XYZ file of C-alpha atoms in Angstrom:
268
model
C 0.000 0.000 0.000
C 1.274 3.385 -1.233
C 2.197 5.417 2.038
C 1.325 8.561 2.804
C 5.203 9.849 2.630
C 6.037 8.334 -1.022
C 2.848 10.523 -2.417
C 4.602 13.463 -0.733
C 7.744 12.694 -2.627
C 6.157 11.422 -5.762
C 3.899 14.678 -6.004
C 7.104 17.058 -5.405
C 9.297 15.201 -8.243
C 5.811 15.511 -10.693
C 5.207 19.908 -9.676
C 9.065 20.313 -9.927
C 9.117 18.187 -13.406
C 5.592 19.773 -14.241
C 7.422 23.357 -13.724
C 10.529 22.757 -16.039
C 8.963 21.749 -18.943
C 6.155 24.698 -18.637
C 9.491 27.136 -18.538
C 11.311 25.412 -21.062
C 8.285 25.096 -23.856
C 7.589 29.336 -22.961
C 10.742 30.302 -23.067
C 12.391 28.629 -26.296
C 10.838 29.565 -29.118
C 11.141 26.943 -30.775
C 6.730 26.020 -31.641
C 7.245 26.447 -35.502
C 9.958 26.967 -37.767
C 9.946 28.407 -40.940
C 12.564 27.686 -43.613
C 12.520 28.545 -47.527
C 13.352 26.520 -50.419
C 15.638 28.980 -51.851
C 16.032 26.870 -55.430
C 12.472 28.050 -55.799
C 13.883 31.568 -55.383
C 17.085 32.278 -57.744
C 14.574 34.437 -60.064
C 14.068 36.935 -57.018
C 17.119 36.817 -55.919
C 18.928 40.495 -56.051
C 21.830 40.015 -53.448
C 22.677 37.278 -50.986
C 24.993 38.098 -47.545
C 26.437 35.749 -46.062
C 29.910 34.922 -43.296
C 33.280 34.928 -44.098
C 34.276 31.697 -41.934
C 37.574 32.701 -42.398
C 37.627 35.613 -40.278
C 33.792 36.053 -39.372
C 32.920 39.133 -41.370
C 29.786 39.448 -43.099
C 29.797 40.736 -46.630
C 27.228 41.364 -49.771
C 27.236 39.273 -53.232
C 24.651 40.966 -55.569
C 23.147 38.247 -57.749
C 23.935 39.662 -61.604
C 22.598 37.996 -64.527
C 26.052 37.394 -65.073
C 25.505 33.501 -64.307
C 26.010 34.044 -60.559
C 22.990 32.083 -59.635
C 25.051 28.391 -59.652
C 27.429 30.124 -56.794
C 24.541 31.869 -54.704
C 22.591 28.635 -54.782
C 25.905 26.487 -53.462
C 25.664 26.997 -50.180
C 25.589 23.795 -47.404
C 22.486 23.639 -45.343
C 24.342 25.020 -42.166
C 25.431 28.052 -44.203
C 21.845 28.392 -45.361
C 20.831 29.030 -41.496
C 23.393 32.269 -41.810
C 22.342 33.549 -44.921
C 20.266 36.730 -45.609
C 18.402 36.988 -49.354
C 17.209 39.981 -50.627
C 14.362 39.712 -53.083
C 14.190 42.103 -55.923
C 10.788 43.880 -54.312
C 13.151 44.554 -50.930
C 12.012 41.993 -49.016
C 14.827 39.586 -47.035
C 14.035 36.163 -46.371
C 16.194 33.963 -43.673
C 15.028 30.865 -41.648
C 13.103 32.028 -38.670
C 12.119 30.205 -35.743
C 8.737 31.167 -33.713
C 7.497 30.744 -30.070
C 4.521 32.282 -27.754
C 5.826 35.640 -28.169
C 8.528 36.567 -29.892
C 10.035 35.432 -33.578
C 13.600 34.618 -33.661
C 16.081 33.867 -36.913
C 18.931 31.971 -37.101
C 21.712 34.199 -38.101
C 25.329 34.995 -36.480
C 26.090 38.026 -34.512
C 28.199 39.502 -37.399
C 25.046 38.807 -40.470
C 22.668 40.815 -37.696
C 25.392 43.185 -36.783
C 26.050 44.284 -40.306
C 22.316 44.052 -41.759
C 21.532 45.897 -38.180
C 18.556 43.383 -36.882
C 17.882 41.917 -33.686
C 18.024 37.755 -32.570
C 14.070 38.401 -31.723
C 11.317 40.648 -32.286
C 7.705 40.422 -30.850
C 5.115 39.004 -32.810
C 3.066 41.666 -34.452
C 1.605 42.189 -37.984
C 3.269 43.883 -40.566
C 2.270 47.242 -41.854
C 0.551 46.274 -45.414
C -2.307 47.935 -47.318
C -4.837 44.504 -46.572
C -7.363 46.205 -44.375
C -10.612 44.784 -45.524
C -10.859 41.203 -46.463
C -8.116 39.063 -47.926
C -8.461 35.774 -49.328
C -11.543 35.308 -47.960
C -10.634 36.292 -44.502
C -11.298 39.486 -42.692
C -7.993 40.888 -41.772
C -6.645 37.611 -41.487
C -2.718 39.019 -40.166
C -4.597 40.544 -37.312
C -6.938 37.547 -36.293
C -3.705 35.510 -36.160
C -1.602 38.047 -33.963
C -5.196 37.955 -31.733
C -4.663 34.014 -31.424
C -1.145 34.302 -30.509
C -2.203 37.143 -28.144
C -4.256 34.593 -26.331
C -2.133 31.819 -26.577
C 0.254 34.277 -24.720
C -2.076 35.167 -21.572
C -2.462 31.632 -21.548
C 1.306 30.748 -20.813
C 1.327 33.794 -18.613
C -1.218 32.244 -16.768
C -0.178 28.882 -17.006
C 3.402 30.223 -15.315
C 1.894 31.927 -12.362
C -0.507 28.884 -11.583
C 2.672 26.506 -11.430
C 4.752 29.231 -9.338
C 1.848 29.598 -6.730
C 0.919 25.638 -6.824
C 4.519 24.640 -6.079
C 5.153 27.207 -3.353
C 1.733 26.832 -1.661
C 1.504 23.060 -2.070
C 4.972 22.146 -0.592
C 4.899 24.875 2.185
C 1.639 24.696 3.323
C -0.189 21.246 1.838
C 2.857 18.736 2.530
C 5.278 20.510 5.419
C 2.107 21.964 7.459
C -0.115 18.764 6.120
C -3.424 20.993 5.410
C -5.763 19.154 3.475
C -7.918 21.771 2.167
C -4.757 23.748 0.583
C -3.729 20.095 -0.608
C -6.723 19.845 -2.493
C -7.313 23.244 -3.796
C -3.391 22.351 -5.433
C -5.022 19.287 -7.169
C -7.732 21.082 -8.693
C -5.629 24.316 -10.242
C -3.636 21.837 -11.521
C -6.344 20.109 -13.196
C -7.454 23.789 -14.441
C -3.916 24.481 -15.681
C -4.334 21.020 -17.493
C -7.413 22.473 -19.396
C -5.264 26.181 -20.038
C -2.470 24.273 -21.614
C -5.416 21.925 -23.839
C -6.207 25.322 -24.672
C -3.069 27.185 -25.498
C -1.734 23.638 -27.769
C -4.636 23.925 -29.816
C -4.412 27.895 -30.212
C -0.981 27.149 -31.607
C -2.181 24.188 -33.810
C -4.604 26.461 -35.413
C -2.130 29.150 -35.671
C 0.015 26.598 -37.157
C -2.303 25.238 -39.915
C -3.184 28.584 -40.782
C -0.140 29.810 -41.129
C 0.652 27.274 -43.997
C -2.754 27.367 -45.708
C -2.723 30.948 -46.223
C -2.155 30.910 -50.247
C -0.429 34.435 -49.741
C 1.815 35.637 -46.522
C 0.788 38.652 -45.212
C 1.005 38.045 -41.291
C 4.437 38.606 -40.264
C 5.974 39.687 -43.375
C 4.441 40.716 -46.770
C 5.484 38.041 -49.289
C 4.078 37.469 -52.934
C 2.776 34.356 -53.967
C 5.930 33.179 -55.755
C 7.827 33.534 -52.419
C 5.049 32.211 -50.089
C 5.312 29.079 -51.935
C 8.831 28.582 -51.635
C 8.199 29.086 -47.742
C 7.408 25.718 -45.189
C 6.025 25.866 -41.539
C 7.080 22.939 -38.874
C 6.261 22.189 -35.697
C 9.495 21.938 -33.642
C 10.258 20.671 -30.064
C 8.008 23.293 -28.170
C 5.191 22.197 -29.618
C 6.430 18.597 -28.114
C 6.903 20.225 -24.773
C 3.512 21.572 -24.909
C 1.618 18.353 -25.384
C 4.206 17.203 -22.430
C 3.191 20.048 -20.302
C -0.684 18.409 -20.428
C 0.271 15.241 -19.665
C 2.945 16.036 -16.285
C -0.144 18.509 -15.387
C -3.022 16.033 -15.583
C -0.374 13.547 -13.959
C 0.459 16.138 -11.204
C -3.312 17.298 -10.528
C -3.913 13.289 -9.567
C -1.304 13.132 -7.192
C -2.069 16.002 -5.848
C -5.729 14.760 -4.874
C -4.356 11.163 -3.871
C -2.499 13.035 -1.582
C -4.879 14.821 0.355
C -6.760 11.617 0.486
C -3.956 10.045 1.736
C -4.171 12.745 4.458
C -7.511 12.999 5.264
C -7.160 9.241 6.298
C -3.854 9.892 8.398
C -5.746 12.920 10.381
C -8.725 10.716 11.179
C -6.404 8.275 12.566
């Protein structure tokens, strides 16, 4: 028969496990990544920069119709990561990776240093002249910043639940053994189960949307040549997240075994 101390111990490894991977899927950025096929690209192409591994500067190579397209198109896959592409109607394209609430890229210090941009920027919609209906969607840029605006309050919310479960539930259901604070622990943690259903399938939909949008207008303003050259995956994050439901729903039973567990000791 399970005793009452090996719930205490099993329900502090599951809120301190419960607690990592609800930081670690918030704070990595890593729920989709978007990468282009740049041989679909070498008619847009105006200039490519890329690092000098030799001595880490960053330089310019303006794409010609001189037959540079076979050397701009040479690169390895991890110098691909590195690379910036301008597009002949200014737009620059580099592999991007996305979380909650911010977008990151890929590049080194000295490709950002020299094109002047920043490792992340927070999600918001770019400026473009779509105000009405696109597509068939009404302002669909917008209602997708809204969803990741939501999915956002959720992991806010999601965070401060786990903080407050962990140091209510060890200091005051397991050290002072009160079985009403025990319980209440179980039963946010059952409602931050049902927050995190709710953020994983915010992102999902965000997700899908994202790649059947026949033109890209949310983030950054692409035409339909480049959009197609352009793929969305799901990276580990999104792994973390459907993680994070399963440790909480795990956590939340524990949780209420335990203050069984203690309701029987007191009446002893």
């Amino acid at each position: 028969m399970v005793t009452l101390l090996t719930i205490e111990v099993l329900s502090i490894i599951a809120t301190a496990l419960t607690n990592l991977v609800g930081i670690l899927a918030f704070a990595t950025d890593h729920w989709s990544i978007v990468v282009y096929d740049f041989s679909k690209l070498h008619a847009h192409i105006k200039w490519v920069v890329v690092e000098n591994t030799t001595n880490g500067s960053a330089y310019m190579i303006n794409n010609t119709d001189d037959g540079n397209h076979t050397g701009i198109l040479s690169f390895n896959k991890q110098q691909l990561e590195t690379t910036v592409f301008g597009m002949k109607n200014g737009t620059t394209l580099y592999k991007t990776h996305k979380g909650v609430f911010r977008q990151c890229n890929y590049l080194s210090q000295n490709v950002r240093e020299y094109l002047k941009l920043t490792k992340c920027r927070v999600l918001k919609v770019a400026n473009n002249q779509y105000d009405d209906v696109l597509h068939g969607m009404n302002n669909p840029g917008r209602e997708l910043i809204r969803l990741h605006n939501v999915a956002a309050a959720c992991a806010i919310l999601i965070v401060l639940l786990l903080c407050a479960c962990t140091l209510v539930g060890v200091s005051v259901g397991i050290l002072n053994s009160v079985v009403l604070a025990t319980m209440t622990i179980g039963i946010i943690y059952l409602v931050t189960t049902m927050f995190s259903v709710c953020l994983l399938a915010i992102m999902h939909t965000v997700l899908k949307s994202e790649r059947k949008q026949s033109h890209c207008f949310a983030l950054e303003i692409l035409t339909d040549d480049l959009c197609k050259a352009r793929t969305i995956q799901s990276s580990y994050s999104f792994a973390l997240g459907c993680l994070l439901i399963i440790l909480c729903f795990i956590t939340s039973v524990l949780w209420l075994s335990l203050q069984e567990k203690q309701r029987k000791f007191a009446q002893h």
